[in-house]
Amino acid sequence: MMLLPSPRSLGFAALLIVPTAGFANTWVITDSAHPVEVTEVVRVIHLAHLEVALSRGLPANPARAQALFQANMITEAATGIS
């Protein structure tokens, strides 16, 4: 005799699996002038921190910094880094 799960237990198992598959990540990008209160699990990106990270290691000369930044972005896009 083979025991099969009941339709009710299969439905319950499906409910446990489905919610995790349907959720997407939420990102909030903000600056110090527009603080946010996060009530859910979201990723908060502060523009000031992003600017510091993106400009790290760039030369003081604006034209050289722009050229190096653009080259870095092209390299990252070509290698699939995002």
C-alpha positions as a Python dict, from the first residue, in 0.01 Angstrom:
ca = {
    (1, 'M'): (0, 0, 0),
    (2, 'M'): (141, 336, -106),
    (3, 'L'): (69, 644, 104),
    (4, 'L'): (8, 960, -96),
    (5, 'P'): (-5, 1309, 50),
    (6, 'S'): (-349, 1459, 80),
    (7, 'P'): (-445, 1751, -146),
    (8, 'R'): (-462, 1968, 164),
    (9, 'S'): (-103, 1891, 266),
    (10, 'L'): (16, 1948, -92),
    (11, 'G'): (-158, 2286, -96),
    (12, 'F'): (2, 2381, 235),
    (13, 'A'): (346, 2283, 105),
    (14, 'A'): (288, 2495, -207),
    (15, 'L'): (197, 2795, 9),
    (16, 'L'): (527, 2761, 192),
    (17, 'I'): (724, 2763, -133),
    (18, 'V'): (536, 3018, -347),
    (19, 'P'): (578, 3334, -135),
    (20, 'T'): (956, 3322, -142),
    (21, 'A'): (958, 3283, -519),
    (22, 'G'): (736, 3586, -577),
    (23, 'F'): (920, 3852, -380),
    (24, 'A'): (1151, 4098, -552),
    (25, 'N'): (1414, 4310, -386),
    (26, 'T'): (1319, 4668, -311),
    (27, 'W'): (1580, 4942, -321),
    (28, 'V'): (1537, 5297, -192),
    (29, 'I'): (1786, 5551, -326),
    (30, 'T'): (1786, 5874, -128),
    (31, 'D'): (1995, 6166, -8),
    (32, 'S'): (2033, 6342, 325),
    (33, 'A'): (1764, 6596, 230),
    (34, 'H'): (1509, 6316, 192),
    (35, 'P'): (1549, 6071, 482),
    (36, 'V'): (1338, 5757, 474),
    (37, 'E'): (1201, 5528, 740),
    (38, 'V'): (1218, 5170, 628),
    (39, 'T'): (934, 4953, 755),
    (40, 'E'): (1012, 4648, 544),
    (41, 'V'): (1326, 4466, 445),
    (42, 'V'): (1459, 4698, 178),
    (43, 'R'): (1802, 4806, 65),
    (44, 'V'): (1865, 5176, 130),
    (45, 'I'): (2129, 5341, -86),
    (46, 'H'): (2245, 5686, 24),
    (47, 'L'): (2359, 5901, -268),
    (48, 'A'): (2646, 6052, -68),
    (49, 'H'): (2788, 5705, 1),
    (50, 'L'): (2742, 5607, -362),
    (51, 'E'): (2922, 5921, -479),
    (52, 'V'): (3216, 5852, -247),
    (53, 'A'): (3242, 5491, -365),
    (54, 'L'): (3226, 5585, -733),
    (55, 'S'): (3481, 5866, -703),
    (56, 'R'): (3730, 5671, -491),
    (57, 'G'): (4069, 5662, -660),
    (58, 'L'): (3987, 5920, -928),
    (59, 'P'): (4237, 6198, -1005),
    (60, 'A'): (4166, 6558, -898),
    (61, 'N'): (4165, 6678, -1259),
    (62, 'P'): (3795, 6671, -1369),
    (63, 'A'): (3868, 6581, -1733),
    (64, 'R'): (4098, 6293, -1636),
    (65, 'A'): (3854, 6178, -1367),
    (66, 'Q'): (3568, 6172, -1619),
    (67, 'A'): (3772, 5975, -1872),
    (68, 'L'): (3883, 5721, -1610),
    (69, 'F'): (3529, 5688, -1472),
    (70, 'Q'): (3385, 5627, -1819),
    (71, 'A'): (3655, 5369, -1892),
    (72, 'N'): (3576, 5192, -1563),
    (73, 'M'): (3202, 5184, -1642),
    (74, 'I'): (3265, 5046, -1991),
    (75, 'T'): (3494, 4777, -1848),
    (76, 'E'): (3238, 4678, -1583),
    (77, 'A'): (2956, 4668, -1839),
    (78, 'A'): (3167, 4453, -2070),
    (79, 'T'): (3244, 4203, -1794),
    (80, 'G'): (2884, 4192, -1671),
    (81, 'I'): (2955, 4346, -1331),
    (82, 'S'): (2669, 4554, -1199),
}
